[in-house]
mmCIF file of N, CA, C and O in Angstrom:
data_model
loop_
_atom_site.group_PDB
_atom_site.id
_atom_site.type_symbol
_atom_site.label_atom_id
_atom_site.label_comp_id
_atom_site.label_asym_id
_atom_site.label_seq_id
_atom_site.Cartn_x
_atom_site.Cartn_y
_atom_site.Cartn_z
ATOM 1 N N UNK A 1 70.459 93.336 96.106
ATOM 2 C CA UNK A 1 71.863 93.608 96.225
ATOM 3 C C UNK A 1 72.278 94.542 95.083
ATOM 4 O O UNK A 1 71.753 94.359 93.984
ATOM 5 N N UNK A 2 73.090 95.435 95.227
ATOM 6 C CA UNK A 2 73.766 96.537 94.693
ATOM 7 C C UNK A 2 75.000 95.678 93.708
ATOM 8 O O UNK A 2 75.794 94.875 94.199
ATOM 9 N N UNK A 3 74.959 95.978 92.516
ATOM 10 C CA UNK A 3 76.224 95.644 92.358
ATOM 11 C C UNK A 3 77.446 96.980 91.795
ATOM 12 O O UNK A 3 77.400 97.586 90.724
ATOM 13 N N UNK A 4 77.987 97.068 92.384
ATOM 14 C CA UNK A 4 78.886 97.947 92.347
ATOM 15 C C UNK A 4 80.191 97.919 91.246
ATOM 16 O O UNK A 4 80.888 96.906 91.186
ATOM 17 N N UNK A 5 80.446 98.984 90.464
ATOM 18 C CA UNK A 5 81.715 98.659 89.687
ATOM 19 C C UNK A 5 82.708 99.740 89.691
ATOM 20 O O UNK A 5 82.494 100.946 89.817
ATOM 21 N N UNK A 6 83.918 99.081 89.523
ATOM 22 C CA UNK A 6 85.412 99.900 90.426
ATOM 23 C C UNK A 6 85.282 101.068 89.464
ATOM 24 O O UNK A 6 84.879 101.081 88.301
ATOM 25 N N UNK A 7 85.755 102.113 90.299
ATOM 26 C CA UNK A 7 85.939 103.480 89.486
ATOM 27 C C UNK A 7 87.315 103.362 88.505
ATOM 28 O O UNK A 7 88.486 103.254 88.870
ATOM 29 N N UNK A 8 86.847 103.411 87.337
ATOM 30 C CA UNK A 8 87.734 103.493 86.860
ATOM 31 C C UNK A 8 88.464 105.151 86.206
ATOM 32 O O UNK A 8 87.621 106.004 85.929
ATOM 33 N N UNK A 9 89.945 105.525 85.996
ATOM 34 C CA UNK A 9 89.898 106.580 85.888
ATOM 35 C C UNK A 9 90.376 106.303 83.957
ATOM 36 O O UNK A 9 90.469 105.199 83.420
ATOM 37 N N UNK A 10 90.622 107.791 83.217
ATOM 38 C CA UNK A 10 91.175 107.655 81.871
ATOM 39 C C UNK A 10 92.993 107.488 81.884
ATOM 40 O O UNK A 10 93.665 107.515 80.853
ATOM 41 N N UNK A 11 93.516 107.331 83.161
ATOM 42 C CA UNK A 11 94.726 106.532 83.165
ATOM 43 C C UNK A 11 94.675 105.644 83.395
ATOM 44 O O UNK A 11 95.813 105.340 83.756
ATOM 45 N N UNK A 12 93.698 104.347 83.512
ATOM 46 C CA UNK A 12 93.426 103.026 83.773
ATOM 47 C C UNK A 12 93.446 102.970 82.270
ATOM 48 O O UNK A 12 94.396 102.272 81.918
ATOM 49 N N UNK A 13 92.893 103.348 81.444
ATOM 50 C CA UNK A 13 92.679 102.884 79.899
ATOM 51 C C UNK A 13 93.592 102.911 79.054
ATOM 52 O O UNK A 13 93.197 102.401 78.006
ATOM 53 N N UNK A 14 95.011 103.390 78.979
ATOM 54 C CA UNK A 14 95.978 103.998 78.654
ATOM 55 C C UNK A 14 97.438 102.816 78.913
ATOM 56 O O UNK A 14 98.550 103.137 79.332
ATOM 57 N N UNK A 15 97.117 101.865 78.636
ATOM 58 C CA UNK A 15 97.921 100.676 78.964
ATOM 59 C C UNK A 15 99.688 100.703 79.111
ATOM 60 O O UNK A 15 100.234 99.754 79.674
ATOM 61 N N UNK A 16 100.493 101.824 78.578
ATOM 62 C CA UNK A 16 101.556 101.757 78.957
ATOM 63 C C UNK A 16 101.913 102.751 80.028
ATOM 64 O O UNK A 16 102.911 102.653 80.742
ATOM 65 N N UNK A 17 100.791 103.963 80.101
ATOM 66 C CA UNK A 17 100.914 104.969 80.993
ATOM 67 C C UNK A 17 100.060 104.282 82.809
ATOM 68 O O UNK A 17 99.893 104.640 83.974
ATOM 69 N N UNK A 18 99.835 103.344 82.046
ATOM 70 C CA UNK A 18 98.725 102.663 83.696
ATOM 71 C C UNK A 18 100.462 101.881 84.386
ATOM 72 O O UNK A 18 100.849 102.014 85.547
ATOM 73 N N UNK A 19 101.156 101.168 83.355
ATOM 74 C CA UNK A 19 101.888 100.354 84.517
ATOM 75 C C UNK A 19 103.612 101.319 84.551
ATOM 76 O O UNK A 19 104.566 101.014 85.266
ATOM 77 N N UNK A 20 103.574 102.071 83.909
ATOM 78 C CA UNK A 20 104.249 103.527 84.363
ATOM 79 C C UNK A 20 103.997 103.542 85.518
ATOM 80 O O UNK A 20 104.797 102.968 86.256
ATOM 81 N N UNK A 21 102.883 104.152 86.078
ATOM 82 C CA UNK A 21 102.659 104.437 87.212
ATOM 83 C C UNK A 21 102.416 103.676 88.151
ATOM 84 O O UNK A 21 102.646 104.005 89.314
ATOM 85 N N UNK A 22 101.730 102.118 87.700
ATOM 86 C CA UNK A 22 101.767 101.046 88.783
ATOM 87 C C UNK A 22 103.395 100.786 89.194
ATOM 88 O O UNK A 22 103.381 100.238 90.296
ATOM 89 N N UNK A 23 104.478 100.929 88.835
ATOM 90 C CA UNK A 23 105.992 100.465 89.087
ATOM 91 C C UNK A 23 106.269 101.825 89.600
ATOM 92 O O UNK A 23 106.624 101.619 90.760
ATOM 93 N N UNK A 24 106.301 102.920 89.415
ATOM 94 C CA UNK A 24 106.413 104.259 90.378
ATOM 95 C C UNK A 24 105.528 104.078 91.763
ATOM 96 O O UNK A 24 106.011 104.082 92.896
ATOM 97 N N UNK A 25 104.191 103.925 91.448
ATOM 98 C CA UNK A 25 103.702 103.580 93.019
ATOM 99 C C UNK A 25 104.453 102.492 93.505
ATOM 100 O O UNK A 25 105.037 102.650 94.577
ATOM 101 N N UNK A 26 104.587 100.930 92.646
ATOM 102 C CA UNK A 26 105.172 100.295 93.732
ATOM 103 C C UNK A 26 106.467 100.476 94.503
ATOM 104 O O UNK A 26 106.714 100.165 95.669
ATOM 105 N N UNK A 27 107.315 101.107 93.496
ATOM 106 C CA UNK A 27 108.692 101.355 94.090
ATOM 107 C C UNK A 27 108.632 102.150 95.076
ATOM 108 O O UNK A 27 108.936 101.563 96.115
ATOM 109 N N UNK A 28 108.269 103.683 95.289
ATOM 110 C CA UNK A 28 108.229 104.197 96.399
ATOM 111 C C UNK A 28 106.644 103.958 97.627
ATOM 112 O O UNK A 28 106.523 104.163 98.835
ATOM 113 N N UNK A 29 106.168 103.708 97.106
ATOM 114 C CA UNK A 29 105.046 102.693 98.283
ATOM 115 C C UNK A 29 105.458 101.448 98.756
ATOM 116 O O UNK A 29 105.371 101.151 99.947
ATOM 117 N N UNK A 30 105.797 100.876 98.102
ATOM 118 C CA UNK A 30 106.260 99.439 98.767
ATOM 119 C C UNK A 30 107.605 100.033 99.890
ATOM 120 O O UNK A 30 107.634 99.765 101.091
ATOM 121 N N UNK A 31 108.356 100.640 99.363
ATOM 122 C CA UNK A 31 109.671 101.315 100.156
ATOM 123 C C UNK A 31 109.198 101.966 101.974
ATOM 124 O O UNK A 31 109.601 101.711 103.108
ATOM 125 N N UNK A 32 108.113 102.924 101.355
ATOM 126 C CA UNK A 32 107.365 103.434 102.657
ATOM 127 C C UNK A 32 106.601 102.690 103.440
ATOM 128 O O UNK A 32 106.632 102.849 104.661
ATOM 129 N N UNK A 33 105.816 101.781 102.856
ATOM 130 C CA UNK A 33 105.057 101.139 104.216
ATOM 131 C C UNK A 33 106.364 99.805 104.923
ATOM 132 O O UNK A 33 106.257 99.163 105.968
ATOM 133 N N UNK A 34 107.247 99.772 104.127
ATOM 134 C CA UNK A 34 108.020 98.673 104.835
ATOM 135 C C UNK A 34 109.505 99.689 105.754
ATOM 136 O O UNK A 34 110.458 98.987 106.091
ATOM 137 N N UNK A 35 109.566 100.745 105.981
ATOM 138 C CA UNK A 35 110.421 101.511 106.512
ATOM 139 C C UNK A 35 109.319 101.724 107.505
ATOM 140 O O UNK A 35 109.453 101.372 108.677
ATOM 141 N N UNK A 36 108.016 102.410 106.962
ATOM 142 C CA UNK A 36 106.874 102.543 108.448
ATOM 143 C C UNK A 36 106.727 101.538 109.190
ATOM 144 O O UNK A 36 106.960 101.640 110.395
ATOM 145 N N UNK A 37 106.257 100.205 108.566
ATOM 146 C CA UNK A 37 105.788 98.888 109.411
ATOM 147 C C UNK A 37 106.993 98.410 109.588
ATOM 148 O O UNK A 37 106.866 97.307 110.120
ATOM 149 N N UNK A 38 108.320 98.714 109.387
ATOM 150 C CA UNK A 38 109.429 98.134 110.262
ATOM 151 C C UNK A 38 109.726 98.778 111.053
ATOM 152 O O UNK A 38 110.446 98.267 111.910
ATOM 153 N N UNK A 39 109.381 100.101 111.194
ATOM 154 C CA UNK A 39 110.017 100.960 112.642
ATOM 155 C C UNK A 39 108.891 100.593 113.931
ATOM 156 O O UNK A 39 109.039 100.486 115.149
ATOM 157 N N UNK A 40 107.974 100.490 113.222
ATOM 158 C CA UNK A 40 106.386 100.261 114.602
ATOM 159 C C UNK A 40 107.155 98.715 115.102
ATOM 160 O O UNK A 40 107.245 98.368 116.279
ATOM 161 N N UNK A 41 107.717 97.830 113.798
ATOM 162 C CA UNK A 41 107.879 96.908 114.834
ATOM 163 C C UNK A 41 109.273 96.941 115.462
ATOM 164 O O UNK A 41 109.513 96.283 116.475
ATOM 165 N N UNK A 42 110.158 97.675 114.888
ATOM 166 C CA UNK A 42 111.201 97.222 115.756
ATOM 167 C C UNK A 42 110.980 98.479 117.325
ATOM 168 O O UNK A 42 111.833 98.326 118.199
ATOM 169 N N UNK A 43 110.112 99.379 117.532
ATOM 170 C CA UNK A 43 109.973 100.005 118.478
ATOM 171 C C UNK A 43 109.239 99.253 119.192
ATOM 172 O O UNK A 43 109.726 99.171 120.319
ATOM 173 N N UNK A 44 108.044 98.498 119.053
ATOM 174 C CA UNK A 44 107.212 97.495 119.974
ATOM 175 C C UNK A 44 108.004 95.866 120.221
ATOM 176 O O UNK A 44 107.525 95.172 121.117
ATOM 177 N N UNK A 45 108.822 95.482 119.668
ATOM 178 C CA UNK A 45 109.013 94.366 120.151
ATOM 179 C C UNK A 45 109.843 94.507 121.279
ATOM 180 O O UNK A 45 110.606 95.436 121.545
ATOM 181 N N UNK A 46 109.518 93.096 122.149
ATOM 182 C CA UNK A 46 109.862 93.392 123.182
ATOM 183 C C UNK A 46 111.572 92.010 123.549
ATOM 184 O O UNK A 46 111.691 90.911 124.091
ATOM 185 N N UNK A 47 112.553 93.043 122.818
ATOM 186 C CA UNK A 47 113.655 92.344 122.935
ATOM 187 C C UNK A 47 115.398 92.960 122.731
ATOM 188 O O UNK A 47 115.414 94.083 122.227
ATOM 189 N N UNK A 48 116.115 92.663 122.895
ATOM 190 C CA UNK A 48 117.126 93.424 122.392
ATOM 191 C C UNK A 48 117.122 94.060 121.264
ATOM 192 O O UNK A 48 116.691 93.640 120.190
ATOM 193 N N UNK A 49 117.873 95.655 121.618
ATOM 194 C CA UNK A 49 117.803 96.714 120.227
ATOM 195 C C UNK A 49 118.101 96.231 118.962
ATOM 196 O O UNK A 49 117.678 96.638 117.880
ATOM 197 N N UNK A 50 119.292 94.823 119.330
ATOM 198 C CA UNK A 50 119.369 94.300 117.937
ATOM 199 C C UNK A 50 119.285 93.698 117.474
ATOM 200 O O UNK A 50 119.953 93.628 116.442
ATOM 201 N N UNK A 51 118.198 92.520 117.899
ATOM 202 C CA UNK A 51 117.104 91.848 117.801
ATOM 203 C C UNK A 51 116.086 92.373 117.260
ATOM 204 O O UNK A 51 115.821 91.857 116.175
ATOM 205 N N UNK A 52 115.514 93.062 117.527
ATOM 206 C CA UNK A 52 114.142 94.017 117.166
ATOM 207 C C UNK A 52 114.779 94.422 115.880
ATOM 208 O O UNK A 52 114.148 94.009 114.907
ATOM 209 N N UNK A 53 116.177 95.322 115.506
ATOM 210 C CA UNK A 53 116.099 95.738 114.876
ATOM 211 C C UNK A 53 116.029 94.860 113.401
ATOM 212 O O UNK A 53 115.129 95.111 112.600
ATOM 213 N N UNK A 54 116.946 93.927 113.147
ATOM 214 C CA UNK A 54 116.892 92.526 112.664
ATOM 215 C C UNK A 54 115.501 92.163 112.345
ATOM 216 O O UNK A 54 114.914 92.343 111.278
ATOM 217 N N UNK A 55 115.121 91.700 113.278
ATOM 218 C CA UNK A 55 113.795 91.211 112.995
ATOM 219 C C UNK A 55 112.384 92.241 112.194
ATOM 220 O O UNK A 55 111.415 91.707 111.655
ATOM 221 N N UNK A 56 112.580 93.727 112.292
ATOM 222 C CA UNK A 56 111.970 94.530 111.692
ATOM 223 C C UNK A 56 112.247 94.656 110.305
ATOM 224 O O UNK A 56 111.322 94.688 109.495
ATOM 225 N N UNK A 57 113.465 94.732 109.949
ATOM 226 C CA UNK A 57 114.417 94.753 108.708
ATOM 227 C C UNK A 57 113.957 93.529 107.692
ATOM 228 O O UNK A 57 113.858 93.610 106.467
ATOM 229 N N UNK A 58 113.684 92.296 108.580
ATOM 230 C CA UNK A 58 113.289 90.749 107.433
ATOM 231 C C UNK A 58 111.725 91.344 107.252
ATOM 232 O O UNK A 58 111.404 91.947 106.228
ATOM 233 N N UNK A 59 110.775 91.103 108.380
ATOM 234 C CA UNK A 59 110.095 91.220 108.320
ATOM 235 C C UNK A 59 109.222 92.840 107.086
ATOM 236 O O UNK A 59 108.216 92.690 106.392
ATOM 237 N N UNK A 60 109.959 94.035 107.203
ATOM 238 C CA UNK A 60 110.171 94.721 106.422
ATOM 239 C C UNK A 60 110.600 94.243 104.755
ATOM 240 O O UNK A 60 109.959 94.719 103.819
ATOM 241 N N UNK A 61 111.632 93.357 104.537
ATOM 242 C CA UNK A 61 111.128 92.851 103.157
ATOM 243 C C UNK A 61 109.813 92.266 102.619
ATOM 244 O O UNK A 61 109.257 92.477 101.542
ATOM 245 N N UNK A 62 109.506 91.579 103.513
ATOM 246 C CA UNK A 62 107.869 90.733 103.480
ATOM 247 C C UNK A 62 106.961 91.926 103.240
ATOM 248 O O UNK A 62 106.004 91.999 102.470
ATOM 249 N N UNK A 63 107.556 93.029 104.221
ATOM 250 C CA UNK A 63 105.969 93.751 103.997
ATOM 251 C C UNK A 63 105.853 94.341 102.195
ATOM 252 O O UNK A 63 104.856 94.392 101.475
ATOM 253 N N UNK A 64 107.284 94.721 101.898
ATOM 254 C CA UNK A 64 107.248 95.488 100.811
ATOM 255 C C UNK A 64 107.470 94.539 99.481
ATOM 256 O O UNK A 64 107.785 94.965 98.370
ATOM 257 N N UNK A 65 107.223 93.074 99.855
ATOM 258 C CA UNK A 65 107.062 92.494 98.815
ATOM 259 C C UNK A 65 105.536 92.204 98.369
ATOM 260 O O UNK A 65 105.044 91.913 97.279
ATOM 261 N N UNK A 66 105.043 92.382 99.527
ATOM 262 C CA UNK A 66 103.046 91.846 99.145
ATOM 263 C C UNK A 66 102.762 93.541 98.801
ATOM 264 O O UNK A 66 101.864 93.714 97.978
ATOM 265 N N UNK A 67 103.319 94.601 99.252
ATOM 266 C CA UNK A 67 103.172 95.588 98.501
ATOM 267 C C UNK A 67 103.404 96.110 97.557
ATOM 268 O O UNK A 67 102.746 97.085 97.190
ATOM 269 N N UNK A 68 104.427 95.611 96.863
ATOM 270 C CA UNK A 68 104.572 95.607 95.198
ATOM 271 C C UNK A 68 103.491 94.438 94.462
ATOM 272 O O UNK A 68 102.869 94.762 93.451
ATOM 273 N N UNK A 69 103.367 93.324 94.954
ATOM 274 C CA UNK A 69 102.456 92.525 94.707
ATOM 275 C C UNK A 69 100.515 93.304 94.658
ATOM 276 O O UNK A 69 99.712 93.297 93.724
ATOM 277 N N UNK A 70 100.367 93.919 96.194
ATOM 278 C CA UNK A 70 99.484 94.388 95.756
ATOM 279 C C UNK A 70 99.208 95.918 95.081
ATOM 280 O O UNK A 70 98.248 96.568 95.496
ATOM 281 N N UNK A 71 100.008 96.415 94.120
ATOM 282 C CA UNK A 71 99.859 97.886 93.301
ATOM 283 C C UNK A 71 99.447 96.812 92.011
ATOM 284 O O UNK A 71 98.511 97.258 91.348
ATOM 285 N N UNK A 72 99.889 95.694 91.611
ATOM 286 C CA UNK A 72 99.827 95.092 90.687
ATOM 287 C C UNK A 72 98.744 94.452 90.435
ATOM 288 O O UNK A 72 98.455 94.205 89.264
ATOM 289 N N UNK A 73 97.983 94.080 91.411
ATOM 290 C CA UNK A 73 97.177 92.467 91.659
ATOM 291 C C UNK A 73 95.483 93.566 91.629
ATOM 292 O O UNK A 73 94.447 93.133 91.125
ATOM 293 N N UNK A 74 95.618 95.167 92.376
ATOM 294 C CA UNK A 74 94.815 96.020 92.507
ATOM 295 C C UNK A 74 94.081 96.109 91.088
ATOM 296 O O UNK A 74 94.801 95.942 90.103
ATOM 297 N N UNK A 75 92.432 96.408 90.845
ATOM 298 C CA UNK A 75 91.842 96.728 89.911
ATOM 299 C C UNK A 75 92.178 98.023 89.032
ATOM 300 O O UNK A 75 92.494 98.129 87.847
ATOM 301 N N UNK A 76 92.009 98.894 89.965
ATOM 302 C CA UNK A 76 92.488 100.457 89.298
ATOM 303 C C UNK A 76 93.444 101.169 89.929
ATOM 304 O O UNK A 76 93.613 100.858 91.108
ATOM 305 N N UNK A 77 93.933 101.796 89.614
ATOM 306 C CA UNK A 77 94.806 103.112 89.936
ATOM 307 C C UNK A 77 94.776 103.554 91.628
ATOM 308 O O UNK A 77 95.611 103.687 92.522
ATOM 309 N N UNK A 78 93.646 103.658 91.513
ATOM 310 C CA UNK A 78 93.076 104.148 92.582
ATOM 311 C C UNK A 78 92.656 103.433 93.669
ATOM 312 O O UNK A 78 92.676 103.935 94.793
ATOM 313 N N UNK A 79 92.236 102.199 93.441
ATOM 314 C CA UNK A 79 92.565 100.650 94.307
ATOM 315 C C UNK A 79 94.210 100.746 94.647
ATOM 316 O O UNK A 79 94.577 100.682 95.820
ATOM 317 N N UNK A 80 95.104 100.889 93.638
ATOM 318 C CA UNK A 80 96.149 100.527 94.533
ATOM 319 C C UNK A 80 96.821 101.649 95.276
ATOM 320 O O UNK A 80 97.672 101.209 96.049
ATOM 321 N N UNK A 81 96.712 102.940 95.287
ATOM 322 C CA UNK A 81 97.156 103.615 95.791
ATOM 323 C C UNK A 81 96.004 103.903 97.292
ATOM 324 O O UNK A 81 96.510 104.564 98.199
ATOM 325 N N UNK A 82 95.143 103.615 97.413
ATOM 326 C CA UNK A 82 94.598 103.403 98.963
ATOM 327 C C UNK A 82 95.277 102.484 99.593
ATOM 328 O O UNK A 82 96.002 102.611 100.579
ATOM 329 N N UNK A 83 94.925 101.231 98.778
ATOM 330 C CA UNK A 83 95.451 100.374 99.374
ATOM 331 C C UNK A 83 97.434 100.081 99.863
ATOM 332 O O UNK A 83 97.808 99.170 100.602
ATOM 333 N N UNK A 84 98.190 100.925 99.328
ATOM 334 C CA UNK A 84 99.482 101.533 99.942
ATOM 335 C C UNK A 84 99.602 102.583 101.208
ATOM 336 O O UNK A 84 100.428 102.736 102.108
ATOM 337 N N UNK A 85 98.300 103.268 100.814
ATOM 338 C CA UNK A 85 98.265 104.558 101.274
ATOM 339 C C UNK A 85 97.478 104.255 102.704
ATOM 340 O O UNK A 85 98.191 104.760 103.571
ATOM 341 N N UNK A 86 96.299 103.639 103.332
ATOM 342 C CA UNK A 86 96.311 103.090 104.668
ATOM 343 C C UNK A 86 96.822 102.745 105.555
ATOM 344 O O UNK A 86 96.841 103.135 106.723
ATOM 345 N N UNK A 87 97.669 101.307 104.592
ATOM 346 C CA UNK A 87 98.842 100.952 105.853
ATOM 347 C C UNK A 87 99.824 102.108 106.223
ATOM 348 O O UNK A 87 99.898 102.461 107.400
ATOM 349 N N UNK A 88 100.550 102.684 105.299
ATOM 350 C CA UNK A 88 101.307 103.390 105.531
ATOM 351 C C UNK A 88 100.459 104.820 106.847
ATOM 352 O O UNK A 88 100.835 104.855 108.019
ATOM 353 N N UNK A 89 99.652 105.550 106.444
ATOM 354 C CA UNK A 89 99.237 106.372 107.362
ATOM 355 C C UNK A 89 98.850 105.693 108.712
ATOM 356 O O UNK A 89 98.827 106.290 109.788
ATOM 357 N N UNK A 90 98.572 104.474 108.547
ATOM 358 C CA UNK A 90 98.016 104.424 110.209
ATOM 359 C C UNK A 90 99.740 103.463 110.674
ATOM 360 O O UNK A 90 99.681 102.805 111.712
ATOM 361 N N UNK A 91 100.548 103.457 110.215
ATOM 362 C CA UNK A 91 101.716 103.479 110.433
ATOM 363 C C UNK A 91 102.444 104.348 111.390
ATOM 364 O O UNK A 91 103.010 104.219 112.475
ATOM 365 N N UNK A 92 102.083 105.692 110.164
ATOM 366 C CA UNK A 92 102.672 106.390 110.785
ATOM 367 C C UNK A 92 102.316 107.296 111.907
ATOM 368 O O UNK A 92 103.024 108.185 112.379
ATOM 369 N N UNK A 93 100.795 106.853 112.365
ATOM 370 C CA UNK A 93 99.854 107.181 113.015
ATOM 371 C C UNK A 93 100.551 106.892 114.343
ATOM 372 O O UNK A 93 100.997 107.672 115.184
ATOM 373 N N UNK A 94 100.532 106.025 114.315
ATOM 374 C CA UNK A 94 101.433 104.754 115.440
ATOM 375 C C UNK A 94 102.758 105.262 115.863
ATOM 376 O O UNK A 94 103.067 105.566 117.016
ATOM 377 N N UNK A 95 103.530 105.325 114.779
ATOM 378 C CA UNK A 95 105.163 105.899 115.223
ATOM 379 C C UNK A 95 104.395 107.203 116.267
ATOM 380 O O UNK A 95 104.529 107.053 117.481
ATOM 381 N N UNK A 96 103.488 108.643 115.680
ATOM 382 C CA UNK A 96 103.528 109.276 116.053
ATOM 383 C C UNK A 96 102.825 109.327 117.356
ATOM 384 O O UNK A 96 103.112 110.367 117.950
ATOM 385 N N UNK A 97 102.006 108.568 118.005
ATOM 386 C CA UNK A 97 101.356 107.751 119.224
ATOM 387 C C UNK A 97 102.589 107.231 120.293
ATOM 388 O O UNK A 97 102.466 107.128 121.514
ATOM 389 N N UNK A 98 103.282 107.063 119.836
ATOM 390 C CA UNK A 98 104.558 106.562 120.380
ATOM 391 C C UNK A 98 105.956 107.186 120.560
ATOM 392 O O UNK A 98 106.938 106.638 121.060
ATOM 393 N N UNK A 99 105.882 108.166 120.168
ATOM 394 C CA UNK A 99 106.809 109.181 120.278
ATOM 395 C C UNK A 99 108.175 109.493 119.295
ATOM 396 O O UNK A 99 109.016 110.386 119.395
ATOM 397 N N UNK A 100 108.055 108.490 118.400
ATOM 398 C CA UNK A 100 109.186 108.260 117.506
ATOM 399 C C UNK A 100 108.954 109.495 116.700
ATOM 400 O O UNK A 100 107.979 110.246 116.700
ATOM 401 N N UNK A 101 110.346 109.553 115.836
ATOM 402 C CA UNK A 101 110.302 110.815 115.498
ATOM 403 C C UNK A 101 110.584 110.330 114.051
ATOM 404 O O UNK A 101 111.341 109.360 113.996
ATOM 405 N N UNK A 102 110.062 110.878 112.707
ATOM 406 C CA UNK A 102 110.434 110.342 111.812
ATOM 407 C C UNK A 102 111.521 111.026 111.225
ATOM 408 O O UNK A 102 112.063 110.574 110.216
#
């Protein structure tokens, strides 16, 4: 077995400039995947416009709270910005599969 160790970059080492940027990613990453993963859901559920929309909106806090959670909880820099950066693209992958317009 391989053991593998996280890439780390020279802004991981830099301790006030690392969570600088961990609270900039989370604020506008957490913001985007919960505006993306609330529009996929309030366009797929299958219920009144304002129902769906409601229910996208709560559910949308949830998303962008485990996403500030995970920029924080992430090993490096670079761990947490994939890990923002997935959900959000195949998000918006989806809106654009579906015809929504952003």
């Amino acid at each position: 077995m391989i053991a593998t160790r996280p890439l780390y970059t020279p802004l991981d080492r830099i301790g006030w400039l690392n969570t600088t940027i961990r609270c900039v990613l989370a604020l506008l990453g957490s913001y985007a995947n919960a505006v993306l993963l609330g529009s996929v859901i309030a366009i797929t559920l299958s219920m009144p416009a304002k129902d769906a929309t409601m229910s996208a909106i709560m559910l949308g806090f949830v998303v962008q709270l485990l996403a500030v959670i995970w920029v924080f909880y992430a090993r490096t820099l670079i761990g947490a910005f994939v890990g923002l950066a997935l959900p959000a693209t195949a998000a918006a992958v989806v809106l654009h599969l579906l015809g929504a317009s952003l």
